[in-house]
GROMACS .gro file of C-alpha atoms in nm:
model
  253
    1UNK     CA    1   0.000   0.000   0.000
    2UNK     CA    2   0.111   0.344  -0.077
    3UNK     CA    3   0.156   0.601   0.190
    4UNK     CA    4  -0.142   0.877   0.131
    5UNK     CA    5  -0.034   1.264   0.123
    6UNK     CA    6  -0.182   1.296   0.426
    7UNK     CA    7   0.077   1.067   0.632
    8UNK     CA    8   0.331   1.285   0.379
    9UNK     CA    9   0.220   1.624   0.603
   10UNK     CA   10   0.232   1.474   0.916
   11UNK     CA   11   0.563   1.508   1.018
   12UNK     CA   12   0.583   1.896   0.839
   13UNK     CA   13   0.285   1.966   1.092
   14UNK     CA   14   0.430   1.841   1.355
   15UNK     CA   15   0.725   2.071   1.294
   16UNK     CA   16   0.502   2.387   1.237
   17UNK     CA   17   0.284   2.336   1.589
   18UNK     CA   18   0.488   2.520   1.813
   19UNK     CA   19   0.507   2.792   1.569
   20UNK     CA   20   0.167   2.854   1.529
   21UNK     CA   21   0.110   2.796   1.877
   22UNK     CA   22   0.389   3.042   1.962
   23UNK     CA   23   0.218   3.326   1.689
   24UNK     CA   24  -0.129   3.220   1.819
   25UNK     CA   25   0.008   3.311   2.203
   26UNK     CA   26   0.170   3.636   2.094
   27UNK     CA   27  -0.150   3.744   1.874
   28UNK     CA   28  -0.444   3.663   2.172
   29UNK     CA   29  -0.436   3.959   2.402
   30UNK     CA   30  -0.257   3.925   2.763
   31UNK     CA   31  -0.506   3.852   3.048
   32UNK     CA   32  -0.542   4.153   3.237
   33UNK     CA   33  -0.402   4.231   3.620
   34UNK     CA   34  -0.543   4.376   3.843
   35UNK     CA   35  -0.391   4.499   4.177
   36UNK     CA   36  -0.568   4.694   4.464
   37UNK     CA   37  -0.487   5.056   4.587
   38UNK     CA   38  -0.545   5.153   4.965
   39UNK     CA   39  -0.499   5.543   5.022
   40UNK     CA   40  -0.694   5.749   5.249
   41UNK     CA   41  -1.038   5.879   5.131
   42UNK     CA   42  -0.973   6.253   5.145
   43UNK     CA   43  -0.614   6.389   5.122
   44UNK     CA   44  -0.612   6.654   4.897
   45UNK     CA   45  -0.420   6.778   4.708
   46UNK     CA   46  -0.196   6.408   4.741
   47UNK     CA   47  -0.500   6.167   4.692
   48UNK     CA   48  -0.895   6.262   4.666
   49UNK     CA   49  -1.201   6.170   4.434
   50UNK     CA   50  -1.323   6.448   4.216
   51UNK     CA   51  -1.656   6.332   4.003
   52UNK     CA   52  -1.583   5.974   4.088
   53UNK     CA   53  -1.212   5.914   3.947
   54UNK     CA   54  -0.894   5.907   4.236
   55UNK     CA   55  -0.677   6.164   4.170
   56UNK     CA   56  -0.408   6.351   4.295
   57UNK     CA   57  -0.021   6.388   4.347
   58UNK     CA   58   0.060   6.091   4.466
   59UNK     CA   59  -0.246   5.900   4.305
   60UNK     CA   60  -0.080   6.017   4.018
   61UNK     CA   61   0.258   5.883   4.052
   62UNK     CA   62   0.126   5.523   4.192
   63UNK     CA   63  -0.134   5.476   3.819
   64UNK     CA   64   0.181   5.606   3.649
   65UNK     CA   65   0.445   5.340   3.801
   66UNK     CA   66   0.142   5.092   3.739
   67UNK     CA   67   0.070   5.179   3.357
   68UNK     CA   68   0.454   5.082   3.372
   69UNK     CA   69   0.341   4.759   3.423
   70UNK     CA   70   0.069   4.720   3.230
   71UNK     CA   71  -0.110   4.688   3.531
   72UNK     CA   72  -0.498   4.825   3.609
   73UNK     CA   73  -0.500   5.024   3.954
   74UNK     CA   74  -0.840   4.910   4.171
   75UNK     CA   75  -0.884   5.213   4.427
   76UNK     CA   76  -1.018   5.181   4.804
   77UNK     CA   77  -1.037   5.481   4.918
   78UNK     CA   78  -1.037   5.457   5.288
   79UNK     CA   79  -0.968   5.609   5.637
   80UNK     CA   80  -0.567   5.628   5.713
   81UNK     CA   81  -0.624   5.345   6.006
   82UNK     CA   82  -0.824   5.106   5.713
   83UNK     CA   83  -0.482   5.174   5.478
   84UNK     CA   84  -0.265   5.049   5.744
   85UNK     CA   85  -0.474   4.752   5.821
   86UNK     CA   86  -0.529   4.628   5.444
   87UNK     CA   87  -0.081   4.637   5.470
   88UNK     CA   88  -0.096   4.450   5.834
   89UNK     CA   89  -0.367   4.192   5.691
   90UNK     CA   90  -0.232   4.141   5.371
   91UNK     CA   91  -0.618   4.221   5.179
   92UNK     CA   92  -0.431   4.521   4.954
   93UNK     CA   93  -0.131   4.477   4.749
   94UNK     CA   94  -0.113   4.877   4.761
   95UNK     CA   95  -0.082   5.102   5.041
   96UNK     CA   96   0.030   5.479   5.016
   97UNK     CA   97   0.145   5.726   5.137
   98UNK     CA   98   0.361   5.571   5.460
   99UNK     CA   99   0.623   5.772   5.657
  100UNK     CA  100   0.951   5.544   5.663
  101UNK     CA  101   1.098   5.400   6.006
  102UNK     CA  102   1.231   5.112   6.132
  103UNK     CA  103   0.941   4.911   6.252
  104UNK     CA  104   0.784   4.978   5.886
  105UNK     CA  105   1.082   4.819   5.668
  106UNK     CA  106   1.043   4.591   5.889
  107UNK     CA  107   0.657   4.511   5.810
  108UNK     CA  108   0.670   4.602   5.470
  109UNK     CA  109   0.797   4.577   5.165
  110UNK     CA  110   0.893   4.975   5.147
  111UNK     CA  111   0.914   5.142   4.798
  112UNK     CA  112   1.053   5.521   4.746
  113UNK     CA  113   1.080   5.759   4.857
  114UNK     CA  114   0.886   5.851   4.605
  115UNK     CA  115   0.870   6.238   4.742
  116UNK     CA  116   0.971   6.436   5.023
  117UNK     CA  117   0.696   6.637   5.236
  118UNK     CA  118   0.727   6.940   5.429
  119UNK     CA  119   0.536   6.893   5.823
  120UNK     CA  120   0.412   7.216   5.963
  121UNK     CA  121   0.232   7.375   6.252
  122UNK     CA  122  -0.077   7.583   6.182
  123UNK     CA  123  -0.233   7.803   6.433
  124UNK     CA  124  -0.435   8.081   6.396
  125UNK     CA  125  -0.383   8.403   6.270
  126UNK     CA  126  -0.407   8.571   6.566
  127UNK     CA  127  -0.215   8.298   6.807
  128UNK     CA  128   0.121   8.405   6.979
  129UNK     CA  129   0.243   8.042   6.933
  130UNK     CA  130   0.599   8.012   6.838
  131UNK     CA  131   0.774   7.730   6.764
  132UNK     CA  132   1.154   7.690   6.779
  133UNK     CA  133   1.175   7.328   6.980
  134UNK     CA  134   0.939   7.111   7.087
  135UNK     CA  135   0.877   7.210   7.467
  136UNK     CA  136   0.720   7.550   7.299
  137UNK     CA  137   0.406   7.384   7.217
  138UNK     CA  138   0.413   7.244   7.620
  139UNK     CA  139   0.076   7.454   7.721
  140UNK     CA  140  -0.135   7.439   7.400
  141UNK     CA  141  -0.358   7.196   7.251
  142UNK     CA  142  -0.226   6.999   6.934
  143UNK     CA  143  -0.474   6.882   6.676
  144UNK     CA  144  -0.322   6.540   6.501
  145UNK     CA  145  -0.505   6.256   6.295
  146UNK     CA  146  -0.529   5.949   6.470
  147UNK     CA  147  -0.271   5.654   6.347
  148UNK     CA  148  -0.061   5.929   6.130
  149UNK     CA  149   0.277   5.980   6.179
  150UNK     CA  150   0.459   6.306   6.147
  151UNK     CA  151   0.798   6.314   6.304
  152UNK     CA  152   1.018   6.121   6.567
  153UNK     CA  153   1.046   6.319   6.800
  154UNK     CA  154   0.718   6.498   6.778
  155UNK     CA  155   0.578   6.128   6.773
  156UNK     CA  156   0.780   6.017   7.094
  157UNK     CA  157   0.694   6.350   7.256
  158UNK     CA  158   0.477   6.201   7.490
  159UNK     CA  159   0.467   6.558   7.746
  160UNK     CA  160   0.240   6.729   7.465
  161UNK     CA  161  -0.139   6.726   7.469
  162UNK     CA  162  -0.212   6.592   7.124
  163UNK     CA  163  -0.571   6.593   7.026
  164UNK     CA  164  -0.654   6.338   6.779
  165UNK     CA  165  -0.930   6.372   6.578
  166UNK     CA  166  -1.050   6.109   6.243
  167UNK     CA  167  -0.939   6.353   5.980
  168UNK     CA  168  -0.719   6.648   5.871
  169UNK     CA  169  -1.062   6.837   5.769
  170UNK     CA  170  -1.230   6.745   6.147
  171UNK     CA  171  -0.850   6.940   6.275
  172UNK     CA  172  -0.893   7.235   6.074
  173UNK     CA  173  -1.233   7.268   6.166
  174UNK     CA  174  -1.115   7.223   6.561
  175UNK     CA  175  -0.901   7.481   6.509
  176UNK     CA  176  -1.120   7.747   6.354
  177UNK     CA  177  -1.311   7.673   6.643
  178UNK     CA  178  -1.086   7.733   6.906
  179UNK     CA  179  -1.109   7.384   7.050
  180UNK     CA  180  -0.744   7.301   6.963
  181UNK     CA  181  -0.431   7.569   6.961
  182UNK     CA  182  -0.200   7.452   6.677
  183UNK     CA  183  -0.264   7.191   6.429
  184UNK     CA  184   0.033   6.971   6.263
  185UNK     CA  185   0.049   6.826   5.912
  186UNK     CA  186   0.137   6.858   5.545
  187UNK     CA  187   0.211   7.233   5.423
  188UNK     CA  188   0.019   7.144   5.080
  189UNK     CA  189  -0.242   6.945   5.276
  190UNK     CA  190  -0.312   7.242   5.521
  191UNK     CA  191  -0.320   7.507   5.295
  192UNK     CA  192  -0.570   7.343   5.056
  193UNK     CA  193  -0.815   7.260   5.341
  194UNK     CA  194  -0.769   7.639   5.445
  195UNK     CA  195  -0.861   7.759   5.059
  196UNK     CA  196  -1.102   7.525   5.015
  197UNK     CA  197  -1.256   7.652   5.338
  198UNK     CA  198  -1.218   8.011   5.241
  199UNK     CA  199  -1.043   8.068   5.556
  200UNK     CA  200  -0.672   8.117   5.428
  201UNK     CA  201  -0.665   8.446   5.577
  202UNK     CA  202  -0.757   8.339   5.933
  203UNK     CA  203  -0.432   8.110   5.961
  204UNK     CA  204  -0.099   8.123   5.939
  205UNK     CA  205   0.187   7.859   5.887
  206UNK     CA  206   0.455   7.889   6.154
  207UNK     CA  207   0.794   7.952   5.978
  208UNK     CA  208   0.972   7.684   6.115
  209UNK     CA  209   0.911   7.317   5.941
  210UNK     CA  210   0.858   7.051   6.223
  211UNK     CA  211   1.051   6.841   5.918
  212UNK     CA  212   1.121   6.704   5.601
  213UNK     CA  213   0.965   6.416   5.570
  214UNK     CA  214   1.049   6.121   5.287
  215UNK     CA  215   0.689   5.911   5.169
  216UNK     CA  216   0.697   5.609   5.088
  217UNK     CA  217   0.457   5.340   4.934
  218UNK     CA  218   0.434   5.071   5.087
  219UNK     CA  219   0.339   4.696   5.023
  220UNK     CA  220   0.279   4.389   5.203
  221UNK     CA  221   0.578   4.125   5.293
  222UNK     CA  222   0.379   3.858   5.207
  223UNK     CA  223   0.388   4.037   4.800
  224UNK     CA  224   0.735   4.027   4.779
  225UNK     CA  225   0.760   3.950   4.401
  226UNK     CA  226   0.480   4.210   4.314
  227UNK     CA  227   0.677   4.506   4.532
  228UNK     CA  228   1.040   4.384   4.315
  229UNK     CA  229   0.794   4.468   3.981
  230UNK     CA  230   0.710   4.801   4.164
  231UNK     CA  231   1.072   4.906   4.278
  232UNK     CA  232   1.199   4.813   3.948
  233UNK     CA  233   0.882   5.056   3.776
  234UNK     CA  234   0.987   5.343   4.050
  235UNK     CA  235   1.374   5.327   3.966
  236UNK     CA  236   1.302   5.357   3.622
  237UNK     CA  237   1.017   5.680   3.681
  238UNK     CA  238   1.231   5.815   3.868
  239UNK     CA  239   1.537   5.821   3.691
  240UNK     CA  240   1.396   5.966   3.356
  241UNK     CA  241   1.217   6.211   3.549
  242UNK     CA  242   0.872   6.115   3.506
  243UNK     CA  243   0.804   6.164   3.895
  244UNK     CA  244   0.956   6.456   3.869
  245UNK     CA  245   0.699   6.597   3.610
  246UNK     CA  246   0.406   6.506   3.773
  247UNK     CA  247   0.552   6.689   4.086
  248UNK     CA  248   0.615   6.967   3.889
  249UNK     CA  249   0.268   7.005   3.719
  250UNK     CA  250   0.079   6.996   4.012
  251UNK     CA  251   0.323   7.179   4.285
  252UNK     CA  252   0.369   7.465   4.010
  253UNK     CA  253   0.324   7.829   4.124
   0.00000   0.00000   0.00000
């Protein structure tokens, strides 16, 4: 019996499979990823909604280093203490923005700093607060956001009255009020709530910095090969000034 041409093709096809599987794999689009975003509901100008999309400074820089990686950002916006928890319990792959120290590195897989922010006192426009070392502030009320924190030794300063409230907005609001003396936080943070509030001219900045502080973003340990991706996307940002821009566009007097 004569072979057919069918049995001739055989071995031809079987030398042609794993190039049309290999062009059939490159031409059927990549299956989508998906990683979740914890930042704090309302921190303007860093991280806010505005008609239902997250935006902001550092909102900003996190989609960018993710559109690096061809990755799709899923925001939870939440309070500061939820952010820390989805890092602690693992449920967010995402957390920003996180003020470095040891006990941090230590929990988390640590990527940045991706900027550097300037932590103020705000008191009213009328106070006679002045600040030049801690044990100035001894006799007046401080307004701070429970869970945040802003400095070492402000945090370890255990012989102020700190205040702590849910928000930076409920602080401000204290303060107007009387019901706290100074408030601590973000310069850019501060100053927005007191535009946005129409109230810039009833406070004033004191013109010493309580510091400059490095943010980071931070992931948890247990997402080690994810926050590698990440540090590799930031390096890379960072270096051809991309962070830079965004900084830039939106810091811009």
């Amino acid at each position: 019996m004569t072979a057919g041409p069918a049995f001739l093709l055989r071995p031809a096809l079987r030398l042609l499979l794993p190039v049309l599987l290999a062009l059939l794999a490159v031409t059927l689009p990549a299956r989508a990823e998906y990683w979740t975003i914890a930042s704090e509901d309302h921190f303007p100008p860093y991280n806010y909604s505005f008609n239902g999309t997250r935006t902001g400074i550092d909102t900003e820089i996190v989609v960018a280093l993710l559109k690096e990686l061809t990755i799709t950002p899923v925001h939870r916006p939440l309070s500061w203490t939820e952010v820390v928890r989805s890092m602690d319990e693992n449920t967010a792959d995402v957390g920003f923005q996180f003020i470095a120290s040891p006990a941090r590195f230590a929990q988390y897989n640590m990527i940045g700093p991706f900027r550097t922010g300037t932590t103020v006192f705000m008191v009213r426009k009328d106070s006679p607060i002045a600040f030049e070392r801690l044990e100035d502030l001894t006799p007046y009320r401080i307004g701070v956001v429970d869970g945040f924190a802003y400095a070492p030794d402000f945090d370890a300063a255990t012989y102020l009255e700190k205040v702590p409230s849910s928000s930076n907005v409920v602080n401000f609001r204290r303060l107007i009020l009387g019901r706290v003396d100074v408030i601590v936080g973000d310069l850019h943070v501060l100053n927005h709530m007191a535009k946005q509030d129409g109230r810039l001219k009833d406070v004033r900045v004191l013109p010493k910095p309580l510091g400059l502080i490095p943010r980071y973003i931070a992931m948890p340990k247990a997402r080690k090969e994810k926050a590698e991706r990440l540090q590799a996307a930031f390096v890379k940002l960072r270096d051809n000034g991309t962070i830079t821009r965004i900084l830039d566009s939106w810091l811009a007097e």
